[in-house]
Amino acid sequence: MLLELKDVHVHYGKIEALKGVSLEVGEGEIVSLIGGNGAGKTTTLKTISGLRSCSAGSVFFEGADIGSMPGHRRVLAGIGQAPEGRGIFPGMSVHENLLMGAYARKDDHTKELAEAYELFPRLAERRTQAAGTMSGGEQQMLAIGRALLSKPKVLLLDEPSMGLAPMLVQQIFSIIEEINRRGTTILLVEQNAQQALRLAHRAYVLETGRIVRSAPASELLDDPQVRAAYLGGDVGGDPGAAAAASGPESVALSKPAKGGPAKGEPAKGEPAKGEAEPADDAEPDGADAPDGE
Amino acid sequence: MSDNTNKTANTAGLRGALSGPLEAVRTHWDRAPGWERWAVYVLLVIGALFLPYQGLAPAMSPESDWQTILFYPIGIYVLLALGLNVVIGYAGMLDLGYVAFWAIGAYTMATMAVKHGIGFWPLLPCGIVLAAVSGVILGAPTLRLRGDYLAIVTLGFGEIVRKVAENTDWLGGTRGVNNIPHPPSHEGVWFLGVDLFTYKIRDARPYYYLLVALIILVVIFSKRLEASRIGRSWTAIREDEDAAEIMGVPTFKFKLLSFATGAAIGGSAGVVFAAKTSYVAPANFPFLLSATILAAVVLGGAGNIPGVIVGAFLVAWLPERFRGLADYRDLAFGAILVAMMIFRPEGLIPSRQRKAEMAEGGGGMGHMGAEIDTSGSEAEVGSR
């Protein structure tokens, strides 16, 4: 296994965010981690990248326990991340942002730089623009491109579809697939379960700090319980083509995480529309797109 | 509602009017060839050298001795603001106890010179190193905190240093230390009618020139740092600390370095100050001074050296210039600061990068502003 979490517990003060999470990511895989708000998806990623330390349990990377390794060393070890809310450096230009991705590397990074520009031609057009003035989608591209510059063995992606228009979501996901095809292992955290499950080989379902399901992605995609909780149910048949509902609407699979249906706006039966509407205006000029807060 | 929009439009218009010509100058400057830049640098230095000219005194400071206030507060404020700029402007950490490092430098000079008879020149590096070390000592346990929490801890540190000085007999208690020797004099080197290396009580100008030399060194040092790999990691930390860490920037180490660098610059100002005034007491280092230096940095434009210098100059000079207004000058000063924050929140001469950060909504102050860690920083503070 390339990456392995064994019974990881993480606390924020007295609140236990992860209550014994174990998961494995094998080399070359795309593994997806789905779950509602507050389930602990982001915390899991932060624990892997070293931004959070676990209070119990251990994290193994290429067989070595990296539990006590600081985050900036894990980058060199081969863990790259595009953080939640994109986490780009707003005052730096696109190019400077990409170069920050190679900050820790001593060797030549021209190949990865060219690759990032090739995967995201949009970034090449905006090379000298301040990253903070770009739209949400472009910032997401930048975050992924920047992570690639550290030449990661495993790439951690935290909600790459957040706040993006359906078209753009499709595009980003196909690029993720391409990155994986070129040999980078991917651990994908998503609320957009539909898309994530189609892309991934395997998936874990996280609920209030625990892994409740673990199966090949296609199996979860057909699972009625998972469908009901995360895929907008079977109400309208296959909500499919459009980037579908993210928030759990009908609750079947035990209790969803706190604030599950917080988004509120998609009424039952029209998940696709409900999601597409706010995302649409995030695309063309999304400087005011909802950045992760 | 419409009234509100009107107001916003108004403010924006005024901002535009203010920044228009300045922007043009900035753009020109960014494209200026090397020789032009050097010419401006040389002119600025010459200007600084002619600043103590007595003919300027009636215009610049009718109420008090111009040459004296050029040393303190103006020169000292500029040096302190440049030091604080490394912490706030570059690494984006809010330090409300900066005056403590100045005090540590001043007390190093005071006690070592008076009690052990060590001279000014060996004590200058001593004060710098001691201040830097105290910066590390303060930073090591506290730099895990962010934003407001760090601000509170540094504020506490500033007060602790002052209180310790007040209550330690060895440091002179509340009465402070008297008769601190001046730097050794070398008479007979005349420059612009000033006996350049004669450090006596009467003439403030040689001390001012000493400060100018220090300021020039610090500016060069800061500029070099800013353009280096260290500077880039500071920028990354300021803009998004978590993202910096996962890019492979050892954030803790670099935050500590920024703290120590800022402290060292503050320490150097302290040594010079003590040697000039020949008297230091805890009352010289109130919290208000930390706040004033902070105001200077923010007013001028954090992260941009010309801005910081102008800001510090104004903050030091305006109250002296309008001494005649007696107590009202503080009111006027406050009003000016408020007006500034409405019409030019990014500072008088902001760094372009910071402007972009502000436009993005991050507050442009890095962890200084209201940036709250998304995933429960409060809980984290509790647990650590």
XYZ file of C-alpha atoms in Angstrom:
677
model
C 0.000 0.000 0.000
C 1.218 3.452 -0.853
C -0.761 5.192 1.836
C -2.365 3.652 4.856
C -4.272 5.069 7.806
C -4.677 2.821 10.809
C -7.300 3.656 13.399
C -6.640 7.395 13.238
C -8.219 9.617 15.857
C -8.082 13.392 15.569
C -9.317 15.900 18.115
C -10.126 19.562 17.884
C -9.869 20.421 21.518
C -12.334 18.049 23.155
C -14.289 17.363 20.009
C -13.319 14.152 18.321
C -13.444 14.736 14.575
C -12.073 11.366 13.488
C -13.032 8.369 15.563
C -10.760 5.665 14.305
C -10.463 6.021 10.554
C -8.638 3.283 8.675
C -8.157 3.419 4.959
C -5.756 2.296 2.288
C -4.700 3.773 -1.007
C -2.771 1.559 -3.379
C -0.350 2.733 -6.004
C -2.021 3.955 -9.186
C -5.499 4.008 -7.726
C -8.109 6.715 -7.557
C -9.713 6.387 -4.181
C -12.620 8.578 -3.230
C -13.786 9.611 0.179
C -17.386 10.745 0.259
C -19.600 11.998 3.023
C -21.704 14.925 4.162
C -20.678 18.149 5.810
C -18.717 17.658 8.968
C -18.119 13.977 8.352
C -14.365 14.469 8.679
C -13.279 14.316 5.057
C -11.120 17.412 5.145
C -9.720 16.472 8.527
C -8.670 13.130 7.108
C -6.786 14.846 4.295
C -5.188 17.323 6.663
C -4.032 14.476 8.841
C -2.411 12.828 5.846
C -0.705 16.021 4.689
C 0.458 16.843 8.193
C -1.585 19.951 8.944
C -3.234 18.088 11.811
C -1.613 15.640 14.119
C -3.507 12.560 15.141
C -4.139 11.920 18.803
C -4.078 8.166 18.253
C -3.418 5.788 15.393
C -0.826 6.000 12.683
C -0.282 7.101 9.116
C 1.953 5.025 6.877
C 3.375 6.219 3.607
C 5.327 3.748 1.514
C 5.507 1.550 4.549
C 7.063 4.134 6.856
C 5.225 5.697 9.777
C 5.021 9.404 9.001
C 2.860 10.302 11.987
C 5.464 12.599 13.501
C 6.810 14.009 10.239
C 6.031 17.725 9.836
C 3.874 18.726 6.893
C 6.599 20.426 4.880
C 8.662 17.218 4.856
C 5.758 15.100 3.697
C 5.741 17.136 0.494
C 9.244 15.936 -0.269
C 8.260 12.413 0.664
C 5.658 12.572 -2.112
C 2.360 13.777 -0.690
C 0.885 16.661 -2.667
C -2.351 18.413 -1.851
C -4.778 20.837 -3.430
C -6.401 22.103 -0.267
C -9.997 22.871 0.514
C -11.149 26.252 -0.726
C -8.258 26.038 -3.199
C -5.715 27.697 -0.901
C -3.935 29.517 -3.684
C -1.709 32.490 -2.882
C -3.921 35.399 -3.960
C -1.252 38.068 -4.228
C 1.138 35.984 -6.299
C 0.796 35.600 -10.033
C -0.279 32.310 -11.544
C 3.284 31.540 -12.466
C 4.609 32.361 -9.000
C 1.934 30.145 -7.502
C 3.028 27.259 -9.668
C 6.646 27.826 -8.717
C 5.685 27.718 -5.048
C 4.582 24.170 -5.744
C 8.183 23.311 -6.529
C 9.489 25.244 -3.530
C 10.762 22.226 -1.655
C 12.369 20.590 -4.650
C 16.038 20.882 -5.369
C 15.946 19.215 -8.781
C 14.785 20.556 -12.102
C 11.061 21.208 -12.366
C 10.711 22.436 -15.951
C 9.017 19.226 -17.028
C 6.287 19.436 -14.391
C 5.835 23.139 -15.090
C 5.284 22.441 -18.755
C 2.926 19.638 -17.861
C 0.836 21.866 -15.604
C 0.492 24.433 -18.382
C -0.335 21.692 -20.847
C -3.074 20.203 -18.667
C -4.507 23.645 -17.924
C -4.006 25.868 -20.971
C -6.123 28.478 -19.209
C -3.340 28.963 -16.688
C -0.856 29.693 -19.438
C -3.148 32.471 -20.688
C -3.246 33.982 -17.219
C 0.380 33.474 -16.358
C 1.053 36.944 -14.967
C -2.364 37.613 -13.470
C -2.697 37.794 -9.683
C -4.209 34.480 -8.695
C -6.706 36.077 -6.318
C -8.417 37.865 -9.184
C -9.219 34.682 -11.103
C -12.517 32.826 -11.162
C -13.229 29.912 -8.894
C -12.639 27.343 -11.592
C -9.344 28.834 -12.630
C -8.237 28.914 -9.013
C -9.094 25.252 -8.708
C -7.036 24.486 -11.800
C -4.182 26.455 -10.310
C -4.407 24.583 -7.028
C -4.195 21.244 -8.809
C -1.448 22.409 -11.150
C 0.545 23.763 -8.258
C 0.252 20.485 -6.377
C 1.561 18.664 -9.447
C 4.746 20.719 -9.364
C 5.851 18.994 -6.210
C 5.833 15.801 -8.305
C 3.656 13.934 -5.832
C 3.328 10.186 -5.630
C -0.116 10.653 -4.183
C -2.244 13.693 -4.865
C -4.826 14.680 -2.270
C -7.732 16.629 -3.717
C -10.171 18.342 -1.395
C -13.509 19.031 -3.076
C -12.208 20.106 -6.459
C -15.804 20.592 -7.660
C -16.812 22.981 -4.912
C -18.649 26.014 -6.236
C -18.006 25.234 -9.883
C -20.377 25.129 -12.836
C -21.317 21.641 -14.068
C -19.366 22.050 -17.291
C -16.262 22.940 -15.381
C -16.749 20.087 -12.944
C -16.738 17.672 -15.881
C -13.582 19.253 -17.207
C -11.744 19.151 -13.889
C -12.723 15.543 -13.325
C -11.495 14.475 -16.712
C -8.192 16.187 -16.015
C -7.962 14.371 -12.706
C -8.470 11.127 -14.603
C -5.710 12.141 -16.996
C -3.343 12.917 -14.132
C -4.025 9.481 -12.717
C -3.464 7.875 -16.106
C -0.028 9.468 -16.162
C 0.860 7.633 -13.004
C -0.149 9.712 -9.995
C -2.179 8.057 -7.287
C -5.187 10.111 -6.249
C -7.168 10.409 -3.062
C -10.253 12.427 -3.830
C -12.528 13.951 -1.229
C -15.907 14.968 -2.577
C -19.413 15.940 -1.673
C -20.298 15.530 -5.299
C -20.587 11.797 -4.776
C -22.034 11.024 -8.189
C -19.032 12.377 -10.041
C -16.529 11.089 -7.557
C -17.864 7.545 -7.642
C -17.838 7.443 -11.426
C -14.217 8.469 -11.478
C -12.857 6.437 -8.594
C -11.821 2.824 -8.473
C -12.675 2.411 -4.835
C -14.466 4.565 -2.327
C -14.979 5.024 1.366
C -18.069 6.533 2.929
C -17.299 8.675 5.925
C -19.918 9.590 8.468
C -19.344 11.635 11.624
C -15.736 10.615 11.882
C -16.139 6.944 11.029
C -15.786 4.914 7.867
C -19.173 3.279 7.419
C -18.706 1.712 4.009
C -15.808 0.665 1.872
C -16.322 -0.841 -1.538
C -15.471 -0.570 -5.221
C -16.897 2.699 -6.464
C -19.261 1.120 -8.985
C -20.804 -0.967 -6.241
C -21.503 2.110 -4.136
C -22.929 3.868 -7.146
C -25.588 1.156 -7.365
C -26.128 0.787 -3.656
C -29.641 1.972 -2.779
C -28.638 3.206 0.663
C -25.751 5.248 -0.627
C -27.880 6.497 -3.478
C -30.492 7.646 -1.032
C -28.079 9.400 1.277
C -25.591 10.924 -1.129
C -26.812 10.710 -4.674
C -30.176 12.398 -4.479
C -32.128 9.187 -4.146
C -33.914 7.319 -6.857
C -36.642 9.885 -7.195
C -35.881 11.222 -10.611
C -34.180 8.149 -11.962
C -30.617 8.993 -12.860
C -29.888 12.658 -12.191
C -26.787 11.866 -14.161
C -25.442 14.054 -16.874
C -25.603 17.341 -15.048
C -23.350 17.609 -12.054
C -25.746 16.297 -9.537
C -26.743 16.991 -6.019
C -24.104 17.207 -3.429
C -25.979 17.541 -0.171
C -27.788 14.503 1.164
C -31.476 15.101 0.818
C -33.401 12.148 1.985
C -31.915 10.498 4.959
C -31.769 6.787 4.958
C -28.287 5.778 5.899
C -28.342 6.444 9.637
C -28.113 10.068 10.684
C -26.168 12.319 8.339
C -23.544 14.644 9.691
C -24.653 17.773 11.448
C -25.830 20.388 9.030
C -26.304 17.771 6.354
C -29.122 19.336 4.401
C -27.844 22.783 5.291
C -27.780 23.870 1.686
C -31.504 23.681 1.824
C -32.180 25.098 -1.578
C -32.495 21.995 -3.764
C -36.081 20.881 -3.297
C -36.683 17.193 -3.651
C -36.750 15.977 -7.191
C -34.787 18.728 -8.891
C -31.324 18.319 -7.491
C -29.563 19.059 -10.722
C -31.127 22.465 -11.178
C -30.734 23.441 -7.579
C -27.028 22.879 -7.711
C -26.401 24.325 -11.114
C -27.926 27.691 -10.436
C -25.499 29.142 -7.871
C -22.563 27.466 -9.503
C -23.259 29.026 -12.856
C -22.252 32.546 -12.016
C -19.158 31.303 -10.298
C -17.701 30.379 -13.615
C -17.186 33.432 -15.820
C -16.037 35.967 -13.258
C -15.951 34.237 -9.988
C -13.714 36.515 -7.953
C -16.658 36.644 -5.618
C -17.337 32.957 -5.864
C -17.938 31.374 -2.511
C -14.438 30.690 -1.350
C -14.273 28.091 1.339
C -14.958 29.685 4.631
C -29.857 51.198 0.644
C -29.291 53.557 -2.272
C -27.740 55.996 0.161
C -25.332 53.268 1.083
C -24.386 52.533 -2.495
C -23.863 56.223 -3.048
C -21.483 56.369 -0.170
C -19.526 53.422 -1.426
C -19.291 54.986 -4.833
C -18.100 58.199 -3.256
C -15.422 56.486 -1.277
C -14.298 54.558 -4.296
C -14.146 57.763 -6.309
C -12.027 59.491 -3.714
C -9.774 56.487 -3.503
C -9.368 56.532 -7.228
C -8.539 60.229 -7.218
C -5.914 59.652 -4.574
C -4.302 56.688 -6.193
C -4.427 57.783 -9.831
C -1.238 59.819 -10.141
C 0.506 57.602 -7.610
C -0.281 54.541 -9.684
C 1.271 56.188 -12.722
C 4.442 56.851 -10.771
C 4.445 53.258 -9.554
C 4.038 51.843 -13.015
C 6.810 54.061 -14.278
C 9.020 53.011 -11.386
C 8.424 49.324 -12.023
C 9.724 49.767 -15.547
C 12.483 52.229 -14.705
C 15.970 51.246 -15.795
C 18.669 50.545 -13.227
C 20.465 53.861 -13.526
C 17.277 55.795 -12.891
C 16.592 53.835 -9.757
C 20.097 54.338 -8.478
C 19.859 58.054 -9.184
C 16.696 58.226 -7.087
C 18.312 56.222 -4.287
C 21.312 58.540 -4.228
C 19.067 61.615 -4.252
C 17.047 60.218 -1.366
C 20.159 59.573 0.686
C 21.446 63.078 -0.056
C 18.053 64.423 0.961
C 18.276 62.538 4.236
C 21.749 63.976 4.835
C 20.532 67.549 4.319
C 17.413 67.056 6.418
C 18.911 68.437 9.673
C 19.605 71.771 7.914
C 18.598 74.510 10.329
C 16.772 76.452 7.622
C 14.119 73.745 7.495
C 13.430 74.003 11.196
C 10.860 76.850 11.201
C 8.741 75.069 8.617
C 9.161 71.543 9.896
C 8.992 72.047 13.608
C 8.348 75.549 14.904
C 7.747 74.337 18.429
C 10.611 72.010 19.223
C 14.239 71.528 18.221
C 14.152 70.098 14.689
C 17.472 68.314 14.901
C 16.509 66.611 18.129
C 13.153 65.358 16.907
C 14.852 64.149 13.736
C 16.660 61.640 15.915
C 13.773 60.882 18.210
C 11.022 60.277 17.404
C 11.455 60.448 13.623
C 14.642 58.450 13.000
C 13.944 55.896 15.708
C 10.364 55.399 14.517
C 11.545 54.825 10.965
C 14.051 52.211 12.115
C 11.497 50.500 14.369
C 8.857 50.553 11.654
C 11.305 48.926 9.230
C 11.917 46.218 11.805
C 8.245 45.659 12.508
C 7.642 45.584 8.760
C 9.616 42.345 8.555
C 7.182 40.740 10.991
C 3.908 42.314 9.855
C 4.570 43.308 6.279
C 6.482 40.244 5.166
C 5.354 37.337 7.309
C 1.940 38.796 8.165
C 2.086 38.216 11.911
C 0.568 40.772 14.217
C 3.078 41.760 16.891
C 1.699 44.142 19.508
C 4.689 44.002 21.820
C 7.364 45.133 19.434
C 8.567 47.879 21.750
C 9.916 45.162 24.052
C 12.759 44.394 21.632
C 13.626 48.055 21.459
C 13.689 48.088 25.254
C 15.928 45.026 25.360
C 18.419 46.738 23.052
C 18.309 49.924 25.118
C 18.752 48.102 28.412
C 21.622 46.063 27.014
C 23.433 49.288 26.229
C 22.453 50.880 29.550
C 23.418 48.124 31.963
C 26.484 46.787 30.187
C 27.962 50.232 29.590
C 27.241 51.604 33.043
C 28.045 48.520 35.115
C 30.772 46.904 33.067
C 32.183 49.829 31.132
C 31.786 48.200 27.741
C 31.740 50.641 24.847
C 29.014 51.438 22.355
C 30.485 49.649 19.361
C 30.882 46.210 20.962
C 27.464 46.624 22.566
C 25.698 47.349 19.289
C 26.043 43.751 18.033
C 25.410 42.503 21.580
C 22.106 44.355 21.764
C 21.120 43.100 18.329
C 21.902 39.490 19.202
C 20.203 39.703 22.581
C 17.047 41.143 21.055
C 17.065 38.453 18.359
C 17.487 35.751 20.988
C 14.609 37.150 23.010
C 12.584 37.157 19.810
C 13.265 33.448 19.433
C 12.473 32.827 23.095
C 9.147 34.599 22.728
C 8.436 33.077 19.339
C 9.249 29.440 19.948
C 6.325 28.712 22.251
C 3.873 31.226 20.801
C 4.207 31.104 17.041
C 1.849 28.151 16.840
C -0.843 30.693 17.515
C -2.281 32.759 14.741
C -3.872 36.111 14.183
C -5.521 37.624 17.201
C -4.154 35.024 19.571
C -0.584 35.809 18.618
C -1.342 39.505 18.971
C -2.525 39.022 22.542
C 0.511 36.979 23.522
C 2.941 39.513 22.065
C 1.060 42.297 23.780
C 1.591 40.423 27.026
C 5.270 39.986 26.269
C 5.711 43.725 25.768
C 4.144 44.405 29.132
C 6.165 41.678 30.852
C 9.440 43.185 29.656
C 8.424 46.614 30.884
C 7.222 45.277 34.233
C 10.391 43.272 34.745
C 12.460 46.391 34.108
C 10.270 48.307 36.543
C 10.666 45.758 39.307
C 14.279 44.719 38.971
C 16.646 46.787 41.068
C 19.570 45.663 38.989
C 17.931 47.378 36.009
C 17.306 50.541 37.994
C 13.653 49.926 38.801
C 11.228 52.662 37.838
C 13.973 55.259 37.949
C 15.805 53.536 35.140
C 19.502 53.836 34.336
C 21.341 57.171 34.281
C 24.621 58.347 32.856
C 24.836 55.956 29.977
C 28.054 56.832 28.148
C 27.879 58.228 24.623
C 29.660 56.452 21.807
C 33.392 57.254 21.650
C 34.124 60.412 19.687
C 36.579 60.997 16.865
C 36.743 64.725 16.537
C 37.604 66.685 13.487
C 35.707 64.904 10.712
C 33.552 67.735 9.428
C 30.631 67.190 7.098
C 28.038 69.830 6.184
C 29.095 71.803 9.216
C 28.683 68.831 11.540
C 31.522 67.277 13.501
C 30.427 63.881 12.230
C 31.826 61.496 14.838
C 31.635 63.691 17.907
C 28.976 62.154 20.076
C 28.180 64.730 22.764
C 25.009 65.697 24.512
C 24.408 68.964 22.688
C 24.482 68.114 19.025
C 21.881 65.542 17.912
C 23.076 65.488 14.309
C 25.893 62.934 14.611
C 23.402 60.508 16.189
C 20.968 61.239 13.411
C 23.606 60.373 10.837
C 24.360 57.181 12.729
C 20.668 56.324 12.470
C 20.613 57.156 8.764
C 23.496 54.737 8.245
C 21.642 52.044 10.184
C 18.421 52.701 8.279
C 20.212 52.396 4.947
C 21.744 49.088 6.051
C 18.376 47.799 7.229
C 16.679 48.852 3.984
C 19.284 47.018 1.902
C 19.039 44.001 4.186
C 15.221 43.963 4.006
C 15.230 44.347 0.248
C 17.635 41.460 -0.165
C 15.563 39.310 2.166
C 12.349 40.189 0.372
C 13.727 39.042 -2.950
C 15.201 35.850 -1.581
C 13.822 32.388 -1.053
C 13.177 33.418 2.541
C 11.122 36.382 1.372
C 9.074 34.181 -0.893
C 8.299 31.777 1.905
C 7.260 34.727 4.099
C 4.886 35.864 1.385
C 3.445 32.377 1.147
C 2.992 32.201 4.911
C 1.295 35.590 4.937
C -1.085 34.683 2.160
C -2.007 31.198 3.321
C -0.071 29.499 6.036
C -1.546 26.026 5.590
C -1.005 26.151 1.859
C 2.597 27.235 2.461
C 3.178 24.252 4.724
C 1.873 21.782 2.156
C 4.081 23.407 -0.473
C 7.008 22.344 1.660
C 7.739 25.633 3.391
C 8.894 24.989 6.961
C 6.461 27.611 8.205
C 7.376 27.504 11.870
C 11.064 27.982 11.200
C 10.478 30.908 8.879
C 8.021 32.579 11.220
C 10.618 32.330 13.929
C 13.221 33.804 11.606
C 10.978 36.734 10.782
C 10.366 37.339 14.461
C 14.069 37.232 15.261
C 14.973 39.514 12.349
C 12.383 42.084 13.382
C 13.559 41.870 16.971
C 17.196 42.343 15.962
C 16.379 45.548 14.101
C 14.410 46.794 17.102
C 17.376 45.956 19.321
C 19.753 48.010 17.194
C 17.446 51.013 17.501
C 17.442 50.503 21.262
C 21.212 50.558 21.595
C 21.524 53.783 19.606
C 18.669 55.375 21.506
C 20.185 54.606 24.910
C 23.582 55.892 23.820
C 22.096 59.172 22.640
C 19.706 59.981 25.480
C 22.084 58.551 28.119
C 19.039 57.680 30.170
C 16.510 54.870 29.875
C 13.545 54.086 32.091
C 10.603 51.689 31.791
C 8.349 54.673 31.054
C 10.121 55.033 27.694
C 8.603 51.753 26.518
C 4.829 51.906 26.921
C 2.381 49.752 24.992
C 1.219 52.887 23.225
C 4.530 53.018 21.411
C 4.061 49.495 20.022
C 0.659 50.586 18.790
C 2.115 53.755 17.269
C 4.771 51.861 15.351
C 2.118 49.447 14.179
C 0.035 52.416 13.039
C 3.059 53.738 11.164
C 3.542 50.461 9.305
C -0.119 50.029 8.408
C -0.610 53.694 7.537
C 2.362 53.755 5.233
C 1.655 50.442 3.549
C 2.799 47.235 5.186
C 5.287 45.250 3.175
C 6.491 48.176 1.105
C 9.651 49.866 2.358
C 9.072 53.395 0.966
C 5.550 53.273 2.364
C 6.719 52.173 5.773
C 9.340 54.933 5.915
C 6.849 57.605 4.899
C 4.303 56.249 7.368
C 6.781 56.279 10.241
C 7.963 59.755 9.318
C 4.413 61.118 9.331
C 3.409 59.366 12.535
C 6.490 60.717 14.282
C 6.523 64.153 12.736
C 2.872 65.259 12.608
C 2.329 65.366 16.381
C 5.575 67.350 16.765
C 4.672 69.707 13.954
C 1.309 70.481 15.480
C 2.504 70.646 19.040
C 0.865 74.076 19.192
C -2.558 72.469 19.113
C -1.760 70.986 22.508
C -4.103 68.148 23.379
C -6.141 68.504 20.224
C -3.289 67.138 18.184
C -4.028 63.630 19.401
C -7.617 64.086 18.305
C -6.498 65.357 14.912
C -4.004 62.517 14.614
C -6.717 59.992 15.396
C -9.029 61.568 12.837
C -6.306 61.358 10.194
C -5.777 57.671 10.933
C -9.505 56.946 10.703
C -9.777 58.868 7.446
C -6.821 56.942 6.077
C -8.378 53.604 6.892
C -11.579 54.631 5.100
C -10.040 56.058 1.973
C -6.833 54.117 1.671
C -7.064 51.005 3.818
C -4.089 49.427 2.097
C -1.819 52.276 3.237
C -0.334 55.386 1.652
C 2.120 53.578 -0.610
C 0.997 49.970 -0.504
C 2.858 47.038 -1.931
C 1.115 45.911 -5.096
C 0.987 42.350 -3.981
C -0.781 43.310 -0.780
C -3.321 45.230 -2.763
C -4.081 42.096 -4.725
C -4.396 40.148 -1.504
C -6.834 42.712 -0.172
C -8.865 42.687 -3.339
C -9.214 38.969 -2.954
C -10.872 39.556 0.399
C -8.271 38.045 2.636
C -7.898 41.404 4.346
C -4.457 41.833 2.881
C -2.957 41.522 6.296
C -2.291 37.843 6.206
C -2.926 36.409 9.608
C -3.161 39.864 11.004
C -6.663 40.443 9.808
C -9.820 38.618 10.646
C -8.621 35.485 8.958
C -9.923 32.568 10.915
C -8.696 29.070 10.368
C -11.535 27.226 8.708
C -11.333 24.036 10.628
C -11.694 25.155 14.185
C -8.666 27.150 15.210
C -10.342 28.014 18.480
C -10.482 24.426 19.478
C -6.911 24.057 18.394
C -5.779 26.886 20.598
C -7.463 25.191 23.471
C -5.740 21.924 22.872
C -2.258 23.240 22.463
